[in-house]
Coordinates of C-alpha atoms and ligand atoms in Angstrom, one line a residue:
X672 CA 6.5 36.5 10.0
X673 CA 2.8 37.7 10.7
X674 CA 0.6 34.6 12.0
X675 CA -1.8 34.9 8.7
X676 CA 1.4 34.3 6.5
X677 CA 2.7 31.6 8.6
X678 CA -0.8 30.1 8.0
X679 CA -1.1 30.7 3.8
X680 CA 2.3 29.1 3.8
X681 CA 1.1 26.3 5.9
X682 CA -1.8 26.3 4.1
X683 CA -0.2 26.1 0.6
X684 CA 2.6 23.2 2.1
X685 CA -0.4 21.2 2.7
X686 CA -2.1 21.5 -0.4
X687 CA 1.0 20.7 -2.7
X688 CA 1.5 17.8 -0.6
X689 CA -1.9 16.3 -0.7
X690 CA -1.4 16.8 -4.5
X691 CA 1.6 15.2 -4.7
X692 CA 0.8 12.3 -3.1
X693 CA -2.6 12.2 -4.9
X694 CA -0.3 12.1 -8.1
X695 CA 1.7 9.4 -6.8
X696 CA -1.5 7.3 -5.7
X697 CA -2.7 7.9 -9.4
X698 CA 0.4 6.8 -10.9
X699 CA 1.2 3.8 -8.7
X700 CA -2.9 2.2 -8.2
X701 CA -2.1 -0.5 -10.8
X702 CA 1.3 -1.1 -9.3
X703 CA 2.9 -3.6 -7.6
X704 CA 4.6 -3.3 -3.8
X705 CA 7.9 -3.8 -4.9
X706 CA 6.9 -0.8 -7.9
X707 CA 6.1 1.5 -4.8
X708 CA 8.5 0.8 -3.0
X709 CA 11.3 1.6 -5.7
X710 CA 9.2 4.6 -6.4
X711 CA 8.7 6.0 -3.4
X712 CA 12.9 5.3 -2.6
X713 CA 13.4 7.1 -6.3
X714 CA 10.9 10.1 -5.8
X715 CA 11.0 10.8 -2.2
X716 CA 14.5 12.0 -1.4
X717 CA 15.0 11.4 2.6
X718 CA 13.0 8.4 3.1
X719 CA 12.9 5.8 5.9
X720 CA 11.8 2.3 6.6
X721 CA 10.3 2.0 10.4
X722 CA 10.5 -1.8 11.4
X723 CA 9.5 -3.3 14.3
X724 CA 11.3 -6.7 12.6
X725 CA 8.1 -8.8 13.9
X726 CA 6.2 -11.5 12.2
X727 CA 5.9 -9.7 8.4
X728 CA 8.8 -7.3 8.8
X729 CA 11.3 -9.4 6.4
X730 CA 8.9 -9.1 3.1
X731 CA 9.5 -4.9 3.6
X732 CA 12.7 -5.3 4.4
X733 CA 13.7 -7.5 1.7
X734 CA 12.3 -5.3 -0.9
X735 CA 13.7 -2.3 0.6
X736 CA 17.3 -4.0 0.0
X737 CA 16.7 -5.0 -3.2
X738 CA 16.0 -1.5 -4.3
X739 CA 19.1 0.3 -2.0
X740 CA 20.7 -1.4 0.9
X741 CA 21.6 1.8 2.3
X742 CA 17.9 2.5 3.0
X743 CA 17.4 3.9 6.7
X744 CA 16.0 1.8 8.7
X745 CA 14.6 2.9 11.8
X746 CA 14.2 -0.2 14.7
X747 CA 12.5 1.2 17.6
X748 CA 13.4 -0.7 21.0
X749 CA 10.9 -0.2 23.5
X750 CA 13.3 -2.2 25.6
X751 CA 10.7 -4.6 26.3
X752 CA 11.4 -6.2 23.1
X753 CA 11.3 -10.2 23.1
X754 CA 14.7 -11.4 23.1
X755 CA 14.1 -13.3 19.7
X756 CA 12.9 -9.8 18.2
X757 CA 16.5 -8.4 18.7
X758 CA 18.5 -11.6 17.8
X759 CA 16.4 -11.7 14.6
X760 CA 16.7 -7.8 13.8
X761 CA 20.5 -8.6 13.4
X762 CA 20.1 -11.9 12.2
X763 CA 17.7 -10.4 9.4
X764 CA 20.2 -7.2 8.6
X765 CA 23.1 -9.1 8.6
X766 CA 21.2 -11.8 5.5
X767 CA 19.8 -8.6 3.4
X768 CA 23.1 -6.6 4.0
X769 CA 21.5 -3.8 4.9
X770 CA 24.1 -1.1 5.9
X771 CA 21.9 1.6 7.5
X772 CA 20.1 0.7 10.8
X773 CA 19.2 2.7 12.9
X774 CA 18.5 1.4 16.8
X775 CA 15.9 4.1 18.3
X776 CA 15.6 4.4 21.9
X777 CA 13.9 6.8 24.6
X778 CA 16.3 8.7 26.1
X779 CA 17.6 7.3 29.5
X780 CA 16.7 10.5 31.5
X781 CA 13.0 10.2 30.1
X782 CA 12.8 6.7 30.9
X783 CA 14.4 7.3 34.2
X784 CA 11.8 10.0 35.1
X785 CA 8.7 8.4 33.8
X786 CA 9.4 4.8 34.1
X787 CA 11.6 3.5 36.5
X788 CA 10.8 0.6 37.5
X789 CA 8.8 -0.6 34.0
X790 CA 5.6 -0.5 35.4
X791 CA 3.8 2.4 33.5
X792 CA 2.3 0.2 30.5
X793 CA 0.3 -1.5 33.6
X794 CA -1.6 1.6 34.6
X795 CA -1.4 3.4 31.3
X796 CA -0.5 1.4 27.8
X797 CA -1.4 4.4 25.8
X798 CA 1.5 6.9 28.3
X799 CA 4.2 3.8 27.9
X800 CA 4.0 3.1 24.2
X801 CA 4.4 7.5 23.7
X802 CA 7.2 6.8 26.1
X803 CA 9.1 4.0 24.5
X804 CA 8.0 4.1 21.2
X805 CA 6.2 7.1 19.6
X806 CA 7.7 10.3 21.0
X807 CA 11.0 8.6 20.4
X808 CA 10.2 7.7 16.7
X809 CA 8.7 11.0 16.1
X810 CA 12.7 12.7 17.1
X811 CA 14.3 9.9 14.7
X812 CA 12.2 10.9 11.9
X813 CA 13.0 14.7 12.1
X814 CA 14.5 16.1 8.7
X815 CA 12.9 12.9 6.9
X816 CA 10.8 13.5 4.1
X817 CA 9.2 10.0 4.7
X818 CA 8.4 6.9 5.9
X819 CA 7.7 3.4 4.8
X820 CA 5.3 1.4 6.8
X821 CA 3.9 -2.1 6.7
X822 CA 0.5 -1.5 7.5
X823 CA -1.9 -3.4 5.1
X824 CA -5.8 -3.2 4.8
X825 CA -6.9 -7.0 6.2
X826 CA -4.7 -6.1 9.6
X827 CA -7.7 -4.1 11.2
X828 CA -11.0 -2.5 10.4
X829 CA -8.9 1.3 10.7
X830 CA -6.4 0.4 8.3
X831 CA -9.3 -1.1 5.6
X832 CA -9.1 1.8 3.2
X833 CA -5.6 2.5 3.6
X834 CA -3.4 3.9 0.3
X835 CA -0.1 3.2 -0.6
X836 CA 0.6 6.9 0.0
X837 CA -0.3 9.1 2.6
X838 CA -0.6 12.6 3.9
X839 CA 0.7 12.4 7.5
X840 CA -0.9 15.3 9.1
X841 CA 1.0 17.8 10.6
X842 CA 4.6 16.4 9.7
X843 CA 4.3 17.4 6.0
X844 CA 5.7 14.1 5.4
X845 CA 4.6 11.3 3.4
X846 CA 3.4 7.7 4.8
X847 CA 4.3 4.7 2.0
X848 CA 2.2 1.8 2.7
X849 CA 3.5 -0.4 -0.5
X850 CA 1.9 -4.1 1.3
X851 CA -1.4 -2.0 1.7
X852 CA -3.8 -4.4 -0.7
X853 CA -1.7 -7.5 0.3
X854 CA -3.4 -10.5 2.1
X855 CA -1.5 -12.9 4.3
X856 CA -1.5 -15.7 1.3
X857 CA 0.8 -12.5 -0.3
X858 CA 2.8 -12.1 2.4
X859 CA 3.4 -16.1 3.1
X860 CA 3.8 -16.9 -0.7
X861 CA 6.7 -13.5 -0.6
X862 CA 8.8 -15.4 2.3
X863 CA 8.4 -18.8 0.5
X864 CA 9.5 -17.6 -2.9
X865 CA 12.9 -15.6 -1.6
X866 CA 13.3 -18.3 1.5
X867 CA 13.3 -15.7 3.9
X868 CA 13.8 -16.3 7.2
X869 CA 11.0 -16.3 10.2
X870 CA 10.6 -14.6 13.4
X871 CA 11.1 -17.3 15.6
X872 CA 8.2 -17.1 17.4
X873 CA 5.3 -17.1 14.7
X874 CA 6.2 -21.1 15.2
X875 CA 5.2 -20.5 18.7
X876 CA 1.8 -19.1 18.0
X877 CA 2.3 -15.5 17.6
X878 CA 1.1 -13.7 14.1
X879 CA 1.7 -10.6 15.3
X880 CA 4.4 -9.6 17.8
X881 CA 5.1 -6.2 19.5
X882 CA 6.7 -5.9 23.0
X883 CA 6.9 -9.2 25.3
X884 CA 4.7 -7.9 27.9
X885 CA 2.1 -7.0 26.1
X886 CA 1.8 -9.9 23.4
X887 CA 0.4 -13.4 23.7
X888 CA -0.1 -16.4 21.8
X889 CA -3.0 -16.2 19.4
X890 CA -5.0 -19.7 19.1
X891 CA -6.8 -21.0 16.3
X892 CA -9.2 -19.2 14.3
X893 CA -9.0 -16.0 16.4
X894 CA -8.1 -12.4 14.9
X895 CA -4.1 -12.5 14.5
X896 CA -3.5 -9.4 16.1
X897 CA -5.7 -10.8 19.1
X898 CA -2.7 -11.2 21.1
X899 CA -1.3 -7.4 21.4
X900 CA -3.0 -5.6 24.2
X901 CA -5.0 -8.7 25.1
X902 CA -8.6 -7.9 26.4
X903 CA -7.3 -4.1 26.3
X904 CA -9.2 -1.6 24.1
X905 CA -6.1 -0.9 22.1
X906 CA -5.2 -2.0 18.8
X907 CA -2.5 0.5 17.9
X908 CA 0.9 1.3 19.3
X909 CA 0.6 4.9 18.7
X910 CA 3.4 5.3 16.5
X911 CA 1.0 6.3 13.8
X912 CA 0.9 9.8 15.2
X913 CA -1.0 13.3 14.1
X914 CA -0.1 16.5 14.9
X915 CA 2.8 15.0 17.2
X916 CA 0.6 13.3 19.0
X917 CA -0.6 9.7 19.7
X918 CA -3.3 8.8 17.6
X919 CA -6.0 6.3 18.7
X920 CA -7.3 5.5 15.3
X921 CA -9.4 2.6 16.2
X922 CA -10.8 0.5 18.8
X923 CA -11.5 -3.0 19.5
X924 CA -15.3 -4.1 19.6
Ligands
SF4_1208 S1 3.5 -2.3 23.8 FE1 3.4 -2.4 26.1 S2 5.5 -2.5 26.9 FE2 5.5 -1.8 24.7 S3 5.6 0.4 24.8 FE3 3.4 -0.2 24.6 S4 2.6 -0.4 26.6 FE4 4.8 -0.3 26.8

């Protein structure tokens, strides 16, 4: 096909998805996050979940599973995972019965070749999370229509006018944020109601928790996230990606 065709079509994918998911944002503004949620599983037809099954990760889960246990769910393990993270992925699947997790992994030969001796996040974060997490994501989402993500507004100053549906450039799929106006009483008050159970090591002063290496305890009254990439300029993992690549969509100040 000529290159000005491939680019009308392109073109014309584009716009109907930015209208569709304009439509959808209409329909759902007044809505709650479990209405999105079962909308976005009703309307989009291949839809994932990505969970990193940290701190929040049950509240998304649990609603997922109340709408269709079968939901994919895509778990990405770095393999620098906390122990506790991969004990509670299975104790948490196992309690919501979901039936459909998926464990994502860089391919042995990559990691192998660019990683050996799992020292790359300590000359280059940015080249270990596309590594481990991103570039290995991006294969495991391949043929989906979308994806579910946690991300909510009061996380970071990038994420502060964040929709519950998204364009995802260059993927022509769609991002479902359904906890994006929720604040942490919302997500606290969500465990309490449906006793769900905790991450283990929020009790040990971690709010937000991503690989063991490059998390720490968070003390009081600092920024929750303070603890991932401490006294790095980095405040995301990448996985929220554009054009297949990393995106660096914000920095700390
Ligand atoms: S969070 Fe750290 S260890 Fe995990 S993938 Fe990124 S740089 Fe590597």
């Amino acid at each position: 096909m000529p290159l000005d065709l491939i680019q009308t079509e392109l073109g014309r994918d584009r716009r109907e998805l930015t209208e569709r998911v304009e439509d959808l944002n209409a329909r759902f503004r007044h809505h709650s996050a479990h209405d999105v949620m079962h909308g976005a599983i009703d309307e989009i037809d291949e839809l994932a979940l990505v969970s990193s099954f940290g701190a929040e990760s049950v509240v998304l889960l649990h609603m997922a599973a109340v709408v269709n246990k079968a939901t994919p769910v895509l778990f990405v393990d770095t393999q620098m995972l906390f122990t506790e993270t991969l004990e509670y992925q299975q104790e948490v699947s196992e309690r919501l019965g979901l039936t459909n997790i998926r464990i994502i992994r860089a391919e042995d030969a990559e990691v192998e070749r660019e990683d050996p001796y799992g020292a790359l996040r300590l000359r280059d974060t940015d080249a270990c999370c596309n590594l481990r997490k991103t570039f290995p994501l991006q294969k495991a989402l391949v043929g989906f229509d979308g994806w579910i993500t946690g991300r909510k507004r009061f996380q970071a100053g990038t994420r502060a006018t964040l929709e519950f549906f998204e364009v995802e450039d260059g993927t022509g799929r769609i991002k479902v944020n359904p906890l994006a106006h929720w604040a942490p009483e919302d997500v606290r008050a969500y465990m309490e109601e449906n006793n769900l159970p905790r991450h283990p090591l929020v009790a040990k002063g971690y709010p937000s928790i991503g690989c063991a290496p490059c998390t720490s305890p968070v003390k009081e009254g600092e920024d929750p996230r303070a603890g991932r990439w401490r006294d790095q300029n980095k405040e995301e993992c990448g996985i929220h990606f554009v054009d297949g690549k990393m995106m660096r969509v914000g920095e700390k100040t």
